[in-house]
PDB file of C-alpha atoms in Angstrom:
ATOM      1  CA  MET A   1       0.021   0.047  -0.073  1.00  0.00           C
ATOM      2  CA  THR A   2       1.362   3.522  -0.995  1.00  0.00           C
ATOM      3  CA  PRO A   3       1.759   6.216   1.643  1.00  0.00           C
ATOM      4  CA  GLY A   4      -0.972   8.178   0.037  1.00  0.00           C
ATOM      5  CA  ARG A   5      -3.378   5.213   0.372  1.00  0.00           C
ATOM      6  CA  LEU A   6      -2.477   4.962   3.992  1.00  0.00           C
ATOM      7  CA  LEU A   7      -2.773   8.850   4.615  1.00  0.00           C
ATOM      8  CA  ASP A   8      -6.250   9.081   3.085  1.00  0.00           C
ATOM      9  CA  PRO A   9      -8.246   7.201   5.768  1.00  0.00           C
ATOM     10  CA  ALA A  10      -6.297   9.088   8.510  1.00  0.00           C
ATOM     11  CA  LEU A  11      -7.140  12.362   7.002  1.00  0.00           C
ATOM     12  CA  ARG A  12     -10.844  11.452   6.641  1.00  0.00           C
ATOM     13  CA  VAL A  13     -11.085  10.397  10.301  1.00  0.00           C
ATOM     14  CA  ALA A  14      -9.056  13.486  11.524  1.00  0.00           C
ATOM     15  CA  THR A  15     -11.528  15.686   9.290  1.00  0.00           C
ATOM     16  CA  ALA A  16     -14.520  14.030  10.932  1.00  0.00           C
ATOM     17  CA  VAL A  17     -13.071  14.627  14.402  1.00  0.00           C
ATOM     18  CA  THR A  18     -12.546  18.408  13.815  1.00  0.00           C
ATOM     19  CA  LEU A  19     -15.968  18.758  12.385  1.00  0.00           C
ATOM     20  CA  ALA A  20     -17.520  16.684  15.306  1.00  0.00           C
ATOM     21  CA  VAL A  21     -15.544  18.956  17.887  1.00  0.00           C
ATOM     22  CA  SER A  22     -16.946  22.204  16.164  1.00  0.00           C
ATOM     23  CA  GLY A  23     -20.421  20.657  16.239  1.00  0.00           C
ATOM     24  CA  TYR A  24     -20.034  19.769  19.986  1.00  0.00           C
ATOM     25  CA  LEU A  25     -18.842  23.081  20.859  1.00  0.00           C
ATOM     26  CA  HIS A  26     -21.783  24.748  19.077  1.00  0.00           C
ATOM     27  CA  ALA A  27     -24.221  22.344  20.693  1.00  0.00           C
ATOM     28  CA  ARG A  28     -22.578  23.191  24.092  1.00  0.00           C
ATOM     29  CA  LEU A  29     -23.047  26.930  23.570  1.00  0.00           C
ATOM     30  CA  TYR A  30     -26.798  26.296  22.410  1.00  0.00           C
ATOM     31  CA  ALA A  31     -27.450  24.245  25.668  1.00  0.00           C
ATOM     32  CA  ASP A  32     -25.604  26.769  27.773  1.00  0.00           C
ATOM     33  CA  GLY A  33     -27.789  29.817  26.867  1.00  0.00           C
ATOM     34  CA  TYR A  34     -27.504  30.635  23.006  1.00  0.00           C
ATOM     35  CA  ARG A  35     -30.847  28.920  22.536  1.00  0.00           C
ATOM     36  CA  PHE A  36     -32.418  31.988  24.140  1.00  0.00           C
ATOM     37  CA  ILE A  37     -30.823  34.185  21.325  1.00  0.00           C
ATOM     38  CA  HIS A  38     -33.310  35.057  18.691  1.00  0.00           C
ATOM     39  CA  VAL A  39     -32.516  33.442  15.283  1.00  0.00           C
ATOM     40  CA  VAL A  40     -28.846  32.869  16.274  1.00  0.00           C
ATOM     41  CA  GLY A  41     -29.638  30.248  18.831  1.00  0.00           C
ATOM     42  CA  PRO A  42     -31.359  27.740  16.320  1.00  0.00           C
ATOM     43  CA  LEU A  43     -28.472  28.637  13.909  1.00  0.00           C
ATOM     44  CA  PHE A  44     -26.204  27.105  16.506  1.00  0.00           C
ATOM     45  CA  LEU A  45     -28.213  24.043  16.652  1.00  0.00           C
ATOM     46  CA  VAL A  46     -28.365  23.717  12.935  1.00  0.00           C
ATOM     47  CA  GLN A  47     -24.553  24.097  12.700  1.00  0.00           C
ATOM     48  CA  ALA A  48     -23.939  21.533  15.490  1.00  0.00           C
ATOM     49  CA  SER A  49     -26.482  18.968  13.681  1.00  0.00           C
ATOM     50  CA  VAL A  50     -24.980  19.339  10.224  1.00  0.00           C
ATOM     51  CA  SER A  51     -21.357  19.155  11.654  1.00  0.00           C
ATOM     52  CA  PHE A  52     -22.351  15.760  13.401  1.00  0.00           C
ATOM     53  CA  ALA A  53     -24.063  14.459  10.420  1.00  0.00           C
ATOM     54  CA  VAL A  54     -21.286  15.272   7.854  1.00  0.00           C
ATOM     55  CA  ALA A  55     -18.641  13.982  10.474  1.00  0.00           C
ATOM     56  CA  ALA A  56     -20.499  10.636  10.549  1.00  0.00           C
ATOM     57  CA  LEU A  57     -20.830  10.357   6.791  1.00  0.00           C
ATOM     58  CA  LEU A  58     -16.835  11.205   6.426  1.00  0.00           C
ATOM     59  CA  LEU A  59     -16.308   8.095   8.520  1.00  0.00           C
ATOM     60  CA  ILE A  60     -17.965   6.112   5.709  1.00  0.00           C
ATOM     61  CA  GLY A  61     -16.092   7.660   2.848  1.00  0.00           C
ATOM     62  CA  MET A  62     -15.057  11.025   1.470  1.00  0.00           C
ATOM     63  CA  PRO A  63     -16.422  11.514  -2.172  1.00  0.00           C
ATOM     64  CA  PRO A  64     -15.728  14.992  -3.550  1.00  0.00           C
ATOM     65  CA  LEU A  65     -19.284  16.297  -2.718  1.00  0.00           C
ATOM     66  CA  LEU A  66     -18.914  15.176   0.916  1.00  0.00           C
ATOM     67  CA  SER A  67     -15.604  17.061   1.027  1.00  0.00           C
ATOM     68  CA  LEU A  68     -17.235  20.157  -0.351  1.00  0.00           C
ATOM     69  CA  ALA A  69     -19.839  19.876   2.353  1.00  0.00           C
ATOM     70  CA  ALA A  70     -17.345  19.570   5.164  1.00  0.00           C
ATOM     71  CA  GLY A  71     -15.482  22.673   3.814  1.00  0.00           C
ATOM     72  CA  GLY A  72     -18.684  24.624   3.584  1.00  0.00           C
ATOM     73  CA  VAL A  73     -19.882  23.872   7.027  1.00  0.00           C
ATOM     74  CA  ALA A  74     -16.432  24.938   8.409  1.00  0.00           C
ATOM     75  CA  LEU A  75     -16.366  28.062   6.295  1.00  0.00           C
ATOM     76  CA  GLY A  76     -19.960  28.756   7.200  1.00  0.00           C
ATOM     77  CA  ALA A  77     -19.164  28.492  10.976  1.00  0.00           C
ATOM     78  CA  LEU A  78     -15.960  30.775  10.385  1.00  0.00           C
ATOM     79  CA  GLY A  79     -17.994  33.285   8.409  1.00  0.00           C
ATOM     80  CA  GLY A  80     -20.501  33.451  11.393  1.00  0.00           C
ATOM     81  CA  PHE A  81     -17.793  33.945  13.799  1.00  0.00           C
ATOM     82  CA  ALA A  82     -16.399  36.892  11.799  1.00  0.00           C
ATOM     83  CA  ALA A  83     -19.631  38.447  11.221  1.00  0.00           C
ATOM     84  CA  SER A  84     -20.804  38.219  14.819  1.00  0.00           C
ATOM     85  CA  ARG A  85     -17.548  40.302  15.664  1.00  0.00           C
ATOM     86  CA  THR A  86     -17.809  42.857  13.048  1.00  0.00           C
ATOM     87  CA  VAL A  87     -21.212  43.679  11.617  1.00  0.00           C
ATOM     88  CA  GLY A  88     -23.386  41.464  13.870  1.00  0.00           C
ATOM     89  CA  VAL A  89     -25.558  38.448  12.954  1.00  0.00           C
ATOM     90  CA  PHE A  90     -29.377  39.389  13.165  1.00  0.00           C
ATOM     91  CA  GLY A  91     -28.503  42.091  15.808  1.00  0.00           C
ATOM     92  CA  PHE A  92     -26.132  39.676  17.802  1.00  0.00           C
ATOM     93  CA  THR A  93     -22.727  40.755  18.278  1.00  0.00           C
ATOM     94  CA  GLU A  94     -19.627  39.379  20.383  1.00  0.00           C
ATOM     95  CA  HIS A  95     -16.294  40.742  21.011  1.00  0.00           C
ATOM     96  CA  GLY A  96     -12.906  38.942  20.780  1.00  0.00           C
ATOM     97  CA  LEU A  97     -12.513  35.343  21.727  1.00  0.00           C
ATOM     98  CA  GLN A  98     -15.566  35.275  23.951  1.00  0.00           C
ATOM     99  CA  PRO A  99     -16.987  32.926  25.068  1.00  0.00           C
ATOM    100  CA  ALA A 100     -13.734  31.617  26.190  1.00  0.00           C
ATOM    101  CA  PRO A 101     -12.530  28.880  25.557  1.00  0.00           C
ATOM    102  CA  GLN A 102     -15.121  27.680  23.149  1.00  0.00           C
ATOM    103  CA  ALA A 103     -14.501  30.488  20.560  1.00  0.00           C
ATOM    104  CA  LEU A 104     -10.830  29.576  20.161  1.00  0.00           C
ATOM    105  CA  LEU A 105     -11.463  25.964  20.242  1.00  0.00           C
ATOM    106  CA  SER A 106     -14.106  26.421  17.549  1.00  0.00           C
ATOM    107  CA  LEU A 107     -11.726  28.613  15.365  1.00  0.00           C
ATOM    108  CA  LEU A 108      -9.012  25.872  15.722  1.00  0.00           C
ATOM    109  CA  ALA A 109     -11.329  23.002  14.974  1.00  0.00           C
ATOM    110  CA  GLU A 110     -12.802  24.752  11.878  1.00  0.00           C
ATOM    111  CA  ALA A 111      -9.453  25.964  10.584  1.00  0.00           C
ATOM    112  CA  GLY A 112      -8.220  22.432  11.135  1.00  0.00           C
ATOM    113  CA  THR A 113     -11.085  21.042   9.098  1.00  0.00           C
ATOM    114  CA  LEU A 114     -10.285  23.457   6.095  1.00  0.00           C
ATOM    115  CA  LEU A 115      -6.488  22.525   6.446  1.00  0.00           C
ATOM    116  CA  LEU A 116      -7.076  18.726   6.504  1.00  0.00           C
ATOM    117  CA  ILE A 117      -9.475  19.050   3.400  1.00  0.00           C
ATOM    118  CA  ALA A 118      -6.670  20.971   1.548  1.00  0.00           C
ATOM    119  CA  VAL A 119      -4.123  18.317   2.303  1.00  0.00           C
ATOM    120  CA  ARG A 120      -6.160  15.549   1.255  1.00  0.00           C
ATOM    121  CA  GLN A 121      -7.240  17.444  -1.965  1.00  0.00           C
ATOM    122  CA  ALA A 122      -3.549  18.110  -2.601  1.00  0.00           C
ATOM    123  CA  GLY A 123      -2.766  14.504  -2.393  1.00  0.00           C
ATOM    124  CA  VAL A 124      -5.726  13.355  -4.738  1.00  0.00           C
ATOM    125  CA  ALA A 125      -4.391  15.913  -7.273  1.00  0.00           C
ATOM    126  CA  ARG A 126      -0.820  14.637  -7.084  1.00  0.00           C
ATOM    127  CA  ARG A 127      -1.986  11.055  -7.541  1.00  0.00           C
ATOM    128  CA  ARG A 128      -4.156  11.909 -10.515  1.00  0.00           C
ATOM    129  CA  ARG A 129      -1.009  13.775 -12.219  1.00  0.00           C
ATOM    130  CA  ALA A 130       1.061  10.797 -11.351  1.00  0.00           C
ATOM    131  CA  GLY A 131      -1.225   8.457 -13.002  1.00  0.00           C
ATOM    132  CA  ARG A 132      -1.374  10.166 -16.278  1.00  0.00           C
ATOM    133  CA  ALA A 133       1.034   9.704 -19.107  1.00  0.00           C
ATOM    134  CA  PRO A 134       3.354  12.471 -19.921  1.00  0.00           C
ATOM    135  CA  ARG A 135       1.764  14.993 -22.172  1.00  0.00           C
ATOM    136  CA  ARG A 136       3.211  15.064 -25.592  1.00  0.00           C
ATOM    137  CA  PRO A 137       2.804  17.941 -28.119  1.00  0.00           C
ATOM    138  CA  PRO A 138       0.413  17.449 -30.912  1.00  0.00           C
ATOM    139  CA  ALA A 139       1.840  15.588 -34.033  1.00  0.00           C
ATOM    140  CA  ARG A 140       2.091  18.628 -36.222  1.00  0.00           C
ATOM    141  CA  ASP A 141       4.219  20.549 -33.553  1.00  0.00           C
ATOM    142  CA  ARG A 142       6.497  17.373 -33.331  1.00  0.00           C
ATOM    143  CA  VAL A 143       6.934  17.508 -37.127  1.00  0.00           C
ATOM    144  CA  THR A 144       7.944  21.187 -37.323  1.00  0.00           C
ATOM    145  CA  LEU A 145      10.211  20.818 -34.215  1.00  0.00           C
ATOM    146  CA  HIS A 146      12.269  17.852 -35.702  1.00  0.00           C
ATOM    147  CA  THR A 147      12.642  19.360 -39.329  1.00  0.00           C
ATOM    148  CA  PRO A 148      16.179  20.497 -40.062  1.00  0.00           C
ATOM    149  CA  PRO A 149      16.606  24.203 -40.615  1.00  0.00           C
ATOM    150  CA  LYS A 150      16.792  25.385 -44.187  1.00  0.00           C
TER     151      LYS A 150
END
């Protein structure tokens, strides 16, 4: 078995773990009081549910669409985090890395998810390039390249 084939399941599981951690943090925040925040509270519950669902599916396999979904969940959470600290989300704003330590842990989990997806996609692209035959110029170009100068 090649190193890439061994690394693939490990990256899949690690991605599922980072998504599950993000989901757990959002579920905890929802249970600890965010459920009372209009609109934002239910969004925390949706984010947690989708994170858990995608994490569970990642343990089965990682087709490109599921990889895209995992990246979308992480990007959506990071976008919500950034918006809540700048322009606000439905009138709700937070400051800095509060609530601590959940905010920092969530940032690390979501950034980790994106990093793991990028590493996996780079490996997939490298394996695809290695599996292709070297590209040769079209026949008409080869003929003109090899004709002696006049």
